Coordinates of C-alpha atoms and ligand atoms in Angstrom, one line a residue:
M1 CA -25.6 13.1 -1.4
K2 CA -27.0 13.4 -4.9
V3 CA -24.5 15.1 -7.3
A4 CA -25.5 16.5 -10.7
L5 CA -23.0 17.0 -13.6
V6 CA -24.3 19.9 -15.8
Q7 CA -22.8 19.6 -19.3
N8 CA -23.6 22.7 -21.5
H9 CA -22.7 24.5 -24.7
P10 CA -22.0 28.2 -24.0
I11 CA -21.7 30.7 -26.8
F12 CA -18.7 33.0 -26.3
G13 CA -19.7 36.3 -24.6
M14 CA -23.4 35.7 -24.4
K15 CA -23.4 35.5 -20.6
E16 CA -27.1 36.0 -19.9
K17 CA -28.2 33.6 -22.5
N18 CA -25.7 31.0 -21.3
I19 CA -26.9 31.4 -17.7
D20 CA -30.5 30.9 -19.0
E21 CA -29.4 27.6 -20.5
L22 CA -27.6 26.5 -17.4
E23 CA -30.5 27.5 -15.2
K24 CA -32.9 25.4 -17.4
L25 CA -30.5 22.4 -17.2
I26 CA -30.2 22.8 -13.4
R27 CA -34.0 23.0 -13.0
S28 CA -34.5 19.9 -15.1
G29 CA -33.0 17.5 -12.4
S30 CA -33.1 17.3 -8.6
A31 CA -29.8 17.1 -6.7
D32 CA -28.0 18.3 -3.6
L33 CA -25.0 19.6 -5.4
Y34 CA -24.7 20.8 -9.0
I35 CA -21.3 21.0 -10.7
L36 CA -20.8 23.0 -13.9
P37 CA -17.9 23.4 -16.3
E38 CA -15.0 25.8 -16.3
M39 CA -15.8 29.3 -17.6
A40 CA -19.4 28.0 -17.5
Y41 CA -21.3 31.0 -18.8
T42 CA -18.7 33.1 -20.6
G43 CA -17.2 30.8 -23.2
Y44 CA -13.5 30.0 -23.2
Q45 CA -11.4 31.1 -26.0
L46 CA -10.0 34.6 -25.6
K47 CA -8.6 36.8 -28.3
N48 CA -6.6 39.0 -25.9
A49 CA -6.4 40.3 -22.4
D50 CA -8.7 43.3 -23.1
E51 CA -11.4 40.9 -24.1
L52 CA -11.0 39.0 -20.8
K53 CA -11.6 42.3 -18.9
T54 CA -15.0 42.6 -20.7
I55 CA -16.3 39.2 -19.5
A56 CA -14.7 38.9 -16.0
D57 CA -17.0 39.2 -13.0
T58 CA -16.5 39.8 -9.3
V59 CA -17.9 37.3 -6.8
D60 CA -20.8 39.6 -6.0
S61 CA -21.6 40.5 -9.7
P62 CA -25.1 40.2 -11.1
C63 CA -24.1 37.0 -13.1
I64 CA -22.8 35.2 -10.0
S65 CA -25.8 36.5 -8.0
R66 CA -28.1 34.6 -10.4
F67 CA -26.4 31.3 -9.2
T68 CA -26.5 32.4 -5.5
K69 CA -30.3 33.1 -5.8
L70 CA -30.8 29.7 -7.5
S71 CA -28.8 28.0 -4.8
E72 CA -31.0 29.5 -2.1
E73 CA -34.2 28.7 -4.0
L74 CA -33.3 25.1 -4.7
N75 CA -31.6 24.7 -1.3
A76 CA -28.7 23.1 -3.2
G77 CA -24.9 23.7 -3.6
I78 CA -23.6 25.0 -7.0
I79 CA -20.0 24.9 -8.2
L80 CA -19.1 26.7 -11.4
G81 CA -16.1 28.1 -13.2
F82 CA -15.9 31.8 -14.1
P83 CA -13.3 34.5 -14.9
E84 CA -12.9 36.2 -11.6
L85 CA -12.1 39.9 -11.3
S86 CA -10.5 40.0 -7.9
A87 CA -10.2 42.9 -5.4
D88 CA -6.4 43.2 -6.4
G89 CA -7.4 44.0 -10.0
K90 CA -6.1 40.7 -11.3
I91 CA -8.2 38.2 -13.3
Y92 CA -8.1 34.6 -12.3
N93 CA -9.5 31.5 -13.9
S94 CA -11.6 30.5 -10.9
S95 CA -14.4 28.3 -9.6
I96 CA -16.8 29.2 -6.9
F97 CA -18.6 26.8 -4.5
I98 CA -21.9 28.5 -3.6
T99 CA -24.0 27.1 -0.7
P100 CA -27.6 28.1 0.2
E101 CA -26.3 28.9 3.7
G102 CA -24.1 31.7 2.3
G103 CA -20.9 29.8 1.6
R104 CA -18.8 31.5 -1.2
H105 CA -15.6 29.5 -1.6
V106 CA -13.3 30.5 -4.4
Y107 CA -10.5 28.4 -6.0
R108 CA -8.1 29.9 -8.5
K109 CA -6.7 27.6 -11.2
T110 CA -3.2 26.6 -10.3
H111 CA -2.1 25.2 -13.6
L112 CA -3.0 27.5 -16.5
F113 CA -3.3 25.8 -19.9
Y114 CA -1.9 27.2 -23.2
K115 CA -3.0 30.8 -24.0
E116 CA -4.6 31.1 -20.6
K117 CA -1.0 31.8 -19.5
L118 CA -1.0 35.0 -21.6
F119 CA -4.2 36.4 -20.1
F120 CA -4.9 35.1 -16.6
A121 CA -3.0 35.6 -13.4
P122 CA -1.8 32.2 -12.0
G123 CA -4.0 31.0 -9.2
N124 CA -2.8 31.8 -5.7
T125 CA -5.3 29.9 -3.5
G126 CA -3.8 26.5 -3.5
F127 CA -6.1 23.4 -3.2
D128 CA -8.8 23.4 -0.5
V129 CA -11.5 21.2 0.7
Y130 CA -14.8 22.4 2.2
E131 CA -17.1 20.3 4.3
W132 CA -20.8 20.8 3.5
R133 CA -23.7 18.6 4.6
G134 CA -21.3 15.9 5.8
V135 CA -19.3 15.7 2.5
K136 CA -15.8 17.1 2.0
I137 CA -15.6 18.7 -1.4
G138 CA -12.4 19.7 -3.1
L139 CA -12.0 22.1 -6.0
A140 CA -9.9 21.9 -9.1
I141 CA -10.1 23.2 -12.6
C142 CA -9.4 21.5 -15.9
F143 CA -5.6 21.3 -16.7
D144 CA -4.9 20.7 -13.0
W145 CA -5.7 17.1 -13.8
Y146 CA -2.4 16.8 -15.7
F147 CA -0.5 17.2 -12.5
S148 CA -1.3 14.3 -10.2
E149 CA -0.3 16.4 -7.2
S150 CA -3.5 18.4 -7.6
F151 CA -5.9 15.6 -6.9
R152 CA -3.5 14.0 -4.5
T153 CA -3.3 17.2 -2.4
L154 CA -7.1 17.4 -2.2
A155 CA -7.3 13.7 -1.3
L156 CA -4.7 14.2 1.5
K157 CA -6.8 17.0 2.8
G158 CA -9.7 14.6 3.0
A159 CA -11.7 15.2 -0.1
D160 CA -14.6 12.8 -0.6
I161 CA -15.3 14.2 -4.0
I162 CA -13.2 16.5 -6.3
A163 CA -15.4 19.0 -8.3
H164 CA -13.3 19.4 -11.4
C165 CA -14.8 22.1 -13.6
S166 CA -13.4 21.7 -17.1
N167 CA -13.3 22.9 -20.7
L168 CA -11.3 19.9 -22.0
V169 CA -9.7 19.9 -25.4
M170 CA -7.5 16.9 -25.1
P171 CA -9.0 13.3 -25.0
Y172 CA -7.2 11.9 -22.0
C173 CA -8.6 13.2 -18.8
Q174 CA -11.8 11.1 -18.6
T175 CA -9.6 8.0 -18.8
V176 CA -6.9 9.3 -16.4
D177 CA -9.7 10.0 -13.8
F178 CA -10.0 6.2 -13.4
A179 CA -6.4 6.1 -12.1
R180 CA -6.8 9.2 -10.0
A181 CA -10.0 7.9 -8.4
I182 CA -8.5 4.5 -7.4
E183 CA -5.1 5.8 -6.3
N184 CA -6.8 8.4 -4.0
R185 CA -10.0 6.5 -3.3
T186 CA -12.1 9.6 -3.9
Y187 CA -15.0 10.4 -6.2
I188 CA -13.9 12.6 -9.2
A189 CA -16.5 14.6 -11.0
T190 CA -15.0 16.0 -14.3
V191 CA -17.6 18.3 -15.7
N192 CA -17.0 19.4 -19.3
R193 CA -18.7 21.4 -22.0
I194 CA -19.4 20.5 -25.6
G195 CA -19.1 22.4 -28.9
T196 CA -16.4 24.3 -30.7
E197 CA -15.1 27.8 -30.6
E198 CA -13.3 29.3 -33.6
R199 CA -11.9 32.7 -32.8
D200 CA -8.9 34.5 -34.4
G201 CA -8.4 31.6 -36.8
E202 CA -7.9 29.0 -34.1
K203 CA -10.5 26.3 -33.5
L204 CA -11.0 24.5 -30.2
T205 CA -13.2 21.5 -29.9
F206 CA -14.4 20.6 -26.4
T207 CA -14.7 16.9 -25.7
G208 CA -17.9 16.7 -23.6
G209 CA -18.2 13.2 -22.0
S210 CA -18.4 14.5 -18.4
V211 CA -17.7 11.7 -15.9
L212 CA -18.2 10.8 -12.3
V213 CA -15.8 8.1 -11.1
S214 CA -16.1 6.3 -7.8
P215 CA -13.3 5.5 -5.3
K216 CA -13.4 2.0 -6.8
G217 CA -12.9 3.2 -10.3
E218 CA -16.6 2.7 -11.4
Y219 CA -17.9 5.1 -14.0
L220 CA -21.1 6.2 -12.3
I221 CA -21.7 8.7 -15.0
K222 CA -20.4 8.9 -18.6
A223 CA -22.1 11.7 -20.4
P224 CA -22.4 11.9 -24.2
V225 CA -19.7 13.6 -26.2
E226 CA -21.9 15.8 -28.3
S227 CA -25.0 16.7 -26.4
T228 CA -25.9 18.8 -23.3
G229 CA -27.7 17.5 -20.3
I230 CA -27.8 17.0 -16.6
F231 CA -26.5 13.7 -15.2
I232 CA -27.2 12.7 -11.6
S233 CA -25.7 10.0 -9.3
E234 CA -25.5 9.3 -5.6
I235 CA -22.2 9.4 -3.7
N236 CA -21.4 7.7 -0.4
T237 CA -18.7 8.9 2.0
A238 CA -18.4 5.4 3.5
F239 CA -16.6 4.5 0.2
S240 CA -14.4 7.6 -0.1
R241 CA -13.3 7.4 3.6
N242 CA -12.3 3.7 3.4
K243 CA -8.8 3.8 2.1
S244 CA -8.0 0.2 2.7
I245 CA -7.8 -2.1 -0.3
N246 CA -7.3 -5.3 1.7
D247 CA -6.7 -6.3 5.3
L248 CA -3.1 -5.1 5.2
N249 CA -3.0 -2.2 2.8
D250 CA -4.3 1.3 3.3
V251 CA -3.5 3.6 0.3
M252 CA -3.0 6.7 2.4
N253 CA -1.3 5.2 5.5
D254 CA 1.0 3.1 3.4
R255 CA 2.5 6.1 1.6
R256 CA 6.2 6.6 2.3
P257 CA 6.8 10.3 1.4
F258 CA 10.3 10.2 2.7
F259 CA 11.3 8.4 -0.5
Y260 CA 9.3 10.4 -3.0
F261 CA 11.2 13.7 -3.4
K262 CA 14.8 12.7 -3.4
Ligands
ACM301 C1 -8.1 23.6 -20.0 O1 -7.4 23.6 -18.9 N1 -9.1 24.3 -20.1 C2 -7.7 22.6 -21.0

């Protein structure tokens, strides 16, 4: 499967314009699965909860429909982050996995970061894996990486690749992904944005540098830190399903969970 990491530079609140930019990036490279950042078309830094209400979208909103139409037209999967207004009236920091066959799988961020805790409802979906075109795809969002249990849970559920939609502001994740990929023997796609947002006197700088790491710890993609683009690589489930590292060790079968939570 050909996987594309789409690294963009959204402007806060300019949803249509940001989707135009994402669509242009997506159309500039051919892949089976396109992975976009967290809060991919809204911008990230919120002033307050009322502002979040003005940018949140339902799964069948006109903004998300632009991606579902694109998915159908290109016959490709698209995964992107967005602030989700749910049927229960709560707003989650979510990602959605859209397939051209009509799949609409939503993940709600489990580990909220910093001021997200003031504005978003904590995710209630847990971590799930979806099989599509022979590949098992797990969903996670940004700060989830800080908790090794997130990617471990997805790996234990059989993920070949973890689609990790991000708006990273700390410098560590792209390095830590190396360890997460080899300890779980999964592909990890951390897809980040670039640029800065300065709102209400607080400045956030996003670290770009999206990465795709293989189950053997190879950096198949290392995107630039300061420019947008689409970065494409092939993944192979033969590698993510082979958990043995020598004739006697299998990193999943050798686990001894009885001793881990005492
Ligand atoms: C983050 O979770 N957006 C840092």
